Coordinates of C-alpha atoms in Angstrom, one line a residue:
X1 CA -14.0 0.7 -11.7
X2 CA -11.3 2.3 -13.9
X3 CA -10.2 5.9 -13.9
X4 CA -7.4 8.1 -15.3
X5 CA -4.8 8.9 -13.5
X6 CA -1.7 10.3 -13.7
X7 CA -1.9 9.0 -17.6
X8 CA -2.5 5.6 -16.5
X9 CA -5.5 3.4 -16.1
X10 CA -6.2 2.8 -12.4
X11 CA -8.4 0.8 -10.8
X12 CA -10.0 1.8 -7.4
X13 CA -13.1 1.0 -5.5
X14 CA -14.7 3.7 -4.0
X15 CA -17.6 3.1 -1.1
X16 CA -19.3 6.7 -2.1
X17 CA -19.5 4.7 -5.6
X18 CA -20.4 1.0 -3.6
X19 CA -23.2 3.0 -1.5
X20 CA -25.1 5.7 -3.6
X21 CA -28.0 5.6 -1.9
X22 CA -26.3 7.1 1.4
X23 CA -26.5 10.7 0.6
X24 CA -23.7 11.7 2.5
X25 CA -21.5 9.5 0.3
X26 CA -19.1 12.1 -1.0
X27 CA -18.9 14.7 1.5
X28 CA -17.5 12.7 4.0
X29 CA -14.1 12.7 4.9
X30 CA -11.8 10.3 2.3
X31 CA -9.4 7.7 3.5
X32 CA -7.0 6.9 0.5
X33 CA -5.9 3.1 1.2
X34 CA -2.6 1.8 -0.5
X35 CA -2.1 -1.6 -0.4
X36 CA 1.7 -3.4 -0.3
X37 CA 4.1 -5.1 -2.7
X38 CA 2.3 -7.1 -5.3
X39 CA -0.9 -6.7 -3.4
X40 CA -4.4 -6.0 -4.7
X41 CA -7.0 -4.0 -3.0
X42 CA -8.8 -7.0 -2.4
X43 CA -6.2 -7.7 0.5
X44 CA -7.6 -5.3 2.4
X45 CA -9.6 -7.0 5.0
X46 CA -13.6 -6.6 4.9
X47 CA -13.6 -5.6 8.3
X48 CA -11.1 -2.9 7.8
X49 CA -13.0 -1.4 4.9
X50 CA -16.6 -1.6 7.1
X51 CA -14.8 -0.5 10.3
X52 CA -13.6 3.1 8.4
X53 CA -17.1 3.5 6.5
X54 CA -19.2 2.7 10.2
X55 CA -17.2 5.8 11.6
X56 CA -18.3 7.9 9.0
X57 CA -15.4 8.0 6.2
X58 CA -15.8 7.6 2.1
X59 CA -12.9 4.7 1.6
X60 CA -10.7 4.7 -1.7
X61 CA -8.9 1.5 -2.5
X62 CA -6.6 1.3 -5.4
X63 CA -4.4 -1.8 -7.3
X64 CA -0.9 0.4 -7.5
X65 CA 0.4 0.2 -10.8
X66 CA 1.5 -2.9 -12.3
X67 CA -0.6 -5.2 -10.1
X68 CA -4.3 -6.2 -9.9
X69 CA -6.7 -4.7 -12.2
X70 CA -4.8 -1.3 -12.4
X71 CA -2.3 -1.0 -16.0
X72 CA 0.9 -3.4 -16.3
X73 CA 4.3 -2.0 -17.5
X74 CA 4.8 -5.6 -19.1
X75 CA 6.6 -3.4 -22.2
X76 CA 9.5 -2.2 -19.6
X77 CA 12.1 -5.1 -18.7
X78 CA 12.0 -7.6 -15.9
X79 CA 14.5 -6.9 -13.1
X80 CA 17.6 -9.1 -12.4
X81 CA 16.8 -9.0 -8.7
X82 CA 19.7 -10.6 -7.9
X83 CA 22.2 -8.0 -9.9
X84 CA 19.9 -5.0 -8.3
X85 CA 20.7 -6.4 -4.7
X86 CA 24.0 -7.2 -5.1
X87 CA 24.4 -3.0 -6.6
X88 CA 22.3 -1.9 -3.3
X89 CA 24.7 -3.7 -1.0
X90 CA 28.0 -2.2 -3.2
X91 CA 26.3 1.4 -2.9
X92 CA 25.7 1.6 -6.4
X93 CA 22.8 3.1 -8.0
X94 CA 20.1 0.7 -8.8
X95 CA 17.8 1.6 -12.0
X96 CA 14.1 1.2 -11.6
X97 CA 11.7 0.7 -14.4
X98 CA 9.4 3.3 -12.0
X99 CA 9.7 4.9 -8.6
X100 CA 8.0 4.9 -5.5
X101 CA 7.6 8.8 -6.6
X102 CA 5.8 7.5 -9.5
X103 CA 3.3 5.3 -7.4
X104 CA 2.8 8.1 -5.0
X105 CA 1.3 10.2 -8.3
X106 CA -0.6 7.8 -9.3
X107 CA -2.5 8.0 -6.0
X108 CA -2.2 12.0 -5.7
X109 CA -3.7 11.5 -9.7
X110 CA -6.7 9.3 -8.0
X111 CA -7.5 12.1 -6.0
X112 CA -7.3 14.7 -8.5
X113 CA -9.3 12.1 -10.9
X114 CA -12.0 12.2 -8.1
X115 CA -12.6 15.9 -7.5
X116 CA -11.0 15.1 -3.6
X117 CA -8.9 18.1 -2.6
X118 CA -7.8 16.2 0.7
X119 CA -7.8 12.9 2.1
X120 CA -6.0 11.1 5.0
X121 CA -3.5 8.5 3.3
X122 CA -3.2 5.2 4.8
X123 CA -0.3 2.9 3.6
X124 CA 1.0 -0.5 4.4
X125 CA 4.1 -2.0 4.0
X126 CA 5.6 -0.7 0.7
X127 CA 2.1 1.0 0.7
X128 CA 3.3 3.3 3.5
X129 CA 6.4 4.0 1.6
X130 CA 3.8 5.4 -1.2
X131 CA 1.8 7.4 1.4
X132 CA 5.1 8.7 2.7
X133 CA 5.8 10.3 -0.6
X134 CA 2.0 11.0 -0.8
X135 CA 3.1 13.7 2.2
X136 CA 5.9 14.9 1.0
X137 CA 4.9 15.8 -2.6
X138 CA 1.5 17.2 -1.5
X139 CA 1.0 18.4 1.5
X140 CA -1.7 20.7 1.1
X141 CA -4.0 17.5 0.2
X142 CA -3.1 15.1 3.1
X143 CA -4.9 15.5 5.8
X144 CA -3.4 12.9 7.7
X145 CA -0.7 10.1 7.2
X146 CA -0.5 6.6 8.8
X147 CA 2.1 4.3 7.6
X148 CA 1.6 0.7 8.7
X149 CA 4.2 -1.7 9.1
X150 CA 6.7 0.3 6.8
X151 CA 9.5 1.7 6.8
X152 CA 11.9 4.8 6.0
X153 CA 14.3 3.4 3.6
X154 CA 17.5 4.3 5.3
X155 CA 20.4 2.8 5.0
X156 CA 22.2 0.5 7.7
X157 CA 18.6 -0.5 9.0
X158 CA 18.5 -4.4 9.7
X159 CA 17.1 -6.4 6.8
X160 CA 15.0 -9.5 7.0
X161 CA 16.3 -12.8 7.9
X162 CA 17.4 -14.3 5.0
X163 CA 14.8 -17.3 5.1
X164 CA 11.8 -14.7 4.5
X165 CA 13.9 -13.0 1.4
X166 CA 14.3 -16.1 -0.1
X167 CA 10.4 -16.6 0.0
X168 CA 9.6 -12.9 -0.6
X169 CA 11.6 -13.8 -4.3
X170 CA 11.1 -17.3 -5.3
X171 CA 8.9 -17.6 -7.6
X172 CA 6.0 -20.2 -8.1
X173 CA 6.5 -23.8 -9.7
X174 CA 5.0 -22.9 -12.1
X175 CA 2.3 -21.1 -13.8
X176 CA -1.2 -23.0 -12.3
X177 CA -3.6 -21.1 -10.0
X178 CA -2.6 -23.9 -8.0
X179 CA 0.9 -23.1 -7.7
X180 CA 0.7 -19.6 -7.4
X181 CA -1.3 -20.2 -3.9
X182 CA 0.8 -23.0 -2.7
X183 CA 3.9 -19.8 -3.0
X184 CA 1.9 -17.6 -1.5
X185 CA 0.9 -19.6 1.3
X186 CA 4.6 -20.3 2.0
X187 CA 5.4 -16.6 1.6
X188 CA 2.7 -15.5 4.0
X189 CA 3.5 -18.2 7.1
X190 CA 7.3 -17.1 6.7
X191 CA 6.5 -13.4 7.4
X192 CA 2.6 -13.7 9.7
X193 CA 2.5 -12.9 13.0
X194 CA 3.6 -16.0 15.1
X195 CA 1.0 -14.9 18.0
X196 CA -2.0 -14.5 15.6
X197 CA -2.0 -17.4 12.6
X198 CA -4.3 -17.4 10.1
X199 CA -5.6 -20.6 9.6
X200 CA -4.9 -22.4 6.0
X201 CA -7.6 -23.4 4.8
X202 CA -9.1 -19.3 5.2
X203 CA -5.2 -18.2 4.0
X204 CA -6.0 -20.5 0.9
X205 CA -9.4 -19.2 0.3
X206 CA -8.7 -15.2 0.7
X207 CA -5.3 -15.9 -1.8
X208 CA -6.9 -17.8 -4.4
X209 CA -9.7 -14.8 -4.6
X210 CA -6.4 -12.3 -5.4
X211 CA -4.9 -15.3 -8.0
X212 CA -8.1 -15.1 -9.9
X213 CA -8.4 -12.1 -10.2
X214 CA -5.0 -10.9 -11.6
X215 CA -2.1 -12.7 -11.5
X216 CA 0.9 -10.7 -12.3
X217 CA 4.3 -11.6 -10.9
X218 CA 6.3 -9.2 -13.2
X219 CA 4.3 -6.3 -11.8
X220 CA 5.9 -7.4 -8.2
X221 CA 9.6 -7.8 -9.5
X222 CA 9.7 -4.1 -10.8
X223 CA 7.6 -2.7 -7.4
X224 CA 10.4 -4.6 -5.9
X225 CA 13.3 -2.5 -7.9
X226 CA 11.4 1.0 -7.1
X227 CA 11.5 -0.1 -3.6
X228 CA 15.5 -0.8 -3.8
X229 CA 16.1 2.2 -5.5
X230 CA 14.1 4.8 -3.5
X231 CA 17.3 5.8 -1.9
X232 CA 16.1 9.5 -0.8
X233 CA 13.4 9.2 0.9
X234 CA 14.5 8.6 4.4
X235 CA 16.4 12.7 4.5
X236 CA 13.0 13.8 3.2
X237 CA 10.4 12.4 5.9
X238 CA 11.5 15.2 8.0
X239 CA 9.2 17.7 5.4
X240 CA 5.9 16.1 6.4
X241 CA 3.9 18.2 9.1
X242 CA 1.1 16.5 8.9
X243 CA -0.6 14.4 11.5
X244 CA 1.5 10.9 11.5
X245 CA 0.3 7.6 13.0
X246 CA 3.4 4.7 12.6
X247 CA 2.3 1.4 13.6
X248 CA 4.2 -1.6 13.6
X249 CA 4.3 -5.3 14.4
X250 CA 7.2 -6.2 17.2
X251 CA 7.4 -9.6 15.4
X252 CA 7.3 -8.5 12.0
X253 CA 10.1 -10.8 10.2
X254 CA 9.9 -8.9 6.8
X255 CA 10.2 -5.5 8.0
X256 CA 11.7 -5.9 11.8
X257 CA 10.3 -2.9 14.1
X258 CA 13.4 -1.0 14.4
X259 CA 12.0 0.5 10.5
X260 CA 8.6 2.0 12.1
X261 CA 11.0 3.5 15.1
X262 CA 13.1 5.2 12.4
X263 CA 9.8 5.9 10.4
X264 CA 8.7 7.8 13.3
X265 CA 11.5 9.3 14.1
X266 CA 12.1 11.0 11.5
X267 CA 8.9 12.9 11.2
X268 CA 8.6 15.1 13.3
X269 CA 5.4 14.9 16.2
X270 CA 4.6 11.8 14.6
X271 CA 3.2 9.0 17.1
X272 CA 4.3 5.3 17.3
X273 CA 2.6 2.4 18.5
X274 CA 4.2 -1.3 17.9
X275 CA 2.2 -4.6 18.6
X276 CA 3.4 -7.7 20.7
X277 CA 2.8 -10.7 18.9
X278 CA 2.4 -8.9 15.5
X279 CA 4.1 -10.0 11.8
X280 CA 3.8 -8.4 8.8
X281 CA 0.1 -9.5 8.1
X282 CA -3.1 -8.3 8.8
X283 CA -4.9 -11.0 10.8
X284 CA -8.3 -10.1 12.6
X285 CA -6.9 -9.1 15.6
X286 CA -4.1 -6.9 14.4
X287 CA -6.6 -5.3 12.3
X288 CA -8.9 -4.7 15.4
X289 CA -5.7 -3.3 17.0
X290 CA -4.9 -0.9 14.2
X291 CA -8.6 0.3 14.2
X292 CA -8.7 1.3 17.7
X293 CA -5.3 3.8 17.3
X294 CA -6.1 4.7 13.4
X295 CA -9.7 6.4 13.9
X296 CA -9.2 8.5 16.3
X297 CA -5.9 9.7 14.5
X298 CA -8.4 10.3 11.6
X299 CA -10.8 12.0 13.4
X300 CA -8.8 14.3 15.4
X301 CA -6.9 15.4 12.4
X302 CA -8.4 18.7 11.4
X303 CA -9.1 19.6 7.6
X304 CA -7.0 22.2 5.8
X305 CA -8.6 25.1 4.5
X306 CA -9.8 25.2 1.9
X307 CA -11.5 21.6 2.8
X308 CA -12.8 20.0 -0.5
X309 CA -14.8 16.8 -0.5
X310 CA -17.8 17.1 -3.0
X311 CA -19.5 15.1 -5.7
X312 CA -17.2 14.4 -8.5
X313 CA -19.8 16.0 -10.7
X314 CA -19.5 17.7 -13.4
X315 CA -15.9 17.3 -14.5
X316 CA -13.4 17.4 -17.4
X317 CA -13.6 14.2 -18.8
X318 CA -10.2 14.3 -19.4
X319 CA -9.4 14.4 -16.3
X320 CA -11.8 11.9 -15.3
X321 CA -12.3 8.8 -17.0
X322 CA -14.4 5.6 -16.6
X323 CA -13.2 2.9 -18.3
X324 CA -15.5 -0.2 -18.7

């Protein structure tokens, strides 16, 4: 469904909303996912969702903005990615249609939209990024981060072989379903984890459910820019106090692991754990792996007074706003 947030339209699925007939729906404890660059919720693997709602969470998903269902900035420009990275590499400023900042209100706006005073935050890839600035904006609402394959945006970090940038921004041949899932399977054997392959045909099926429902390559270009230009960040990770899981693939080719060291590092008592074998995907058993460390993280992080996690009825309705 739809809501309003942060004066945009965002779209989330919500298992209090999936499963009204458990009664407990909304007073359990919320896990706020955020999915990656140009990634729908529907990349979220079933068994992730199921594993985090069998040990007793509510679980929000949400397209970020400019991707999936949630609302496209089609009326700002398109990024000349190529000009924005060779300013980056000059030390110039690069100038973003939005910021991460931005994407981390949107979610903080989800939260307020629901009536959920605190939530653990969950992020992967540029997803973590997000939930980073989740923590640092509000920290009276996060109960716990985990960023997931990530990274701190510093400077001088080592960058992805050049072979998975030039996948990560070539574009499809053209404008078919067709096309768009031949890309993506390129894009996604040049950065999985070597130790764990997904088999095609499953890779085929999973991306071809994303394609069909949203499309939006534009949306990825300008997530791409906020990424670039999110130059602070990394000085301000040292702010969040709250409970922080890093995890991180060892043979992650997109974002190489020396990020989630540096991640973790930086924030202080967090804990980081990095997987042998592990790219920047989430096969079945990296997933299964991510499980065992992230719920107990979750469950050992204690709520901050005052905790908040009721019904989202009644409300403002401008505040909250279904959208059909």
């Amino acid at each position: 469904m739809k809501i309003r947030a942060n004066n945009i339209d965002i779209e989330i699925e919500d298992t209090a909303e999936i499963n009204p007939q458990d009664g407990d729906a909304y007073t359990r404890p919320v896990v706020l996912l955020i999915m990656g660059l140009g990634m729908q919720l529907v990349a979220w693997p079933a068994q992730f969702v199921q594993a985090l709602v069998d040990a007793g969470f509510r679980v929000i998903r949400m397209d970020n903005r400019d991707v999936g269902l949630s609302q496209h900035f089609d009326h700002l420009y398109t990024p000349n990615l190529l000009w924005a990275g060779i300013k980056y590499k000059l030390g110039l400023p690069v100038r973003a249609p939005y910021s991460v900042t931005d994407m981390a209100a949107d979610a903080i706006g989800v939260l307020d939209a629901l009536a959920i005073g605190q939530a653990h935050v969950v992020g992967v890839s540029m997803g973590g990024m997000i939930a980073q600035r989740v923590a640092i904006a509000a920290p009276q609402k996060v109960l716990s981060l985990t960023s997931i394959m990530s990274s701190s945006g510093a400077k001088g970090l080592p960058q992805a072989d050049p072979a998975v940038m030039r996948a990560l921004i070539s574009r499809p041949a053209n404008n078919t379903p067709e096309a768009a899932v031949d890309h993506y399977v390129k894009l996604f054997k040049a950065i999985g984890s070597p130790s764990y392959p997904t088999p095609e045909d499953e890779m085929r099926e999973h991306i071809l459910q994303g394609v069909q429902r949203s499309f939006h390559p534009e949306g990825t270009l300008r997530q791409m820019l906020a990424i670039v230009s999110d130059i602070t960040r990394a000085e301000q990770l040292s702010r969040i106090t709250c409970p922080t899981l890093v995890l991180h693939g060892k043979a992650d080719p997109l974002v190489p692991y020396v990020h989630g060291e540096d991640t973790a590092q930086r924030i202080g008592g967090s804990r980081l754990l990095g997987m042998e074998g592990m790219g920047h995907d989430l096969p079945s058993e990296p997933v299964a792996w991510i499980l065992d460390a992230l719920i107990p993280h979750l469950q050992a992080a204690e709520p901050l007074p005052p905790y908040i996690a009721t019904a989202p009825a009644p409300l403002d309705p401008s505040a909250y706003q279904v959208l059909v």
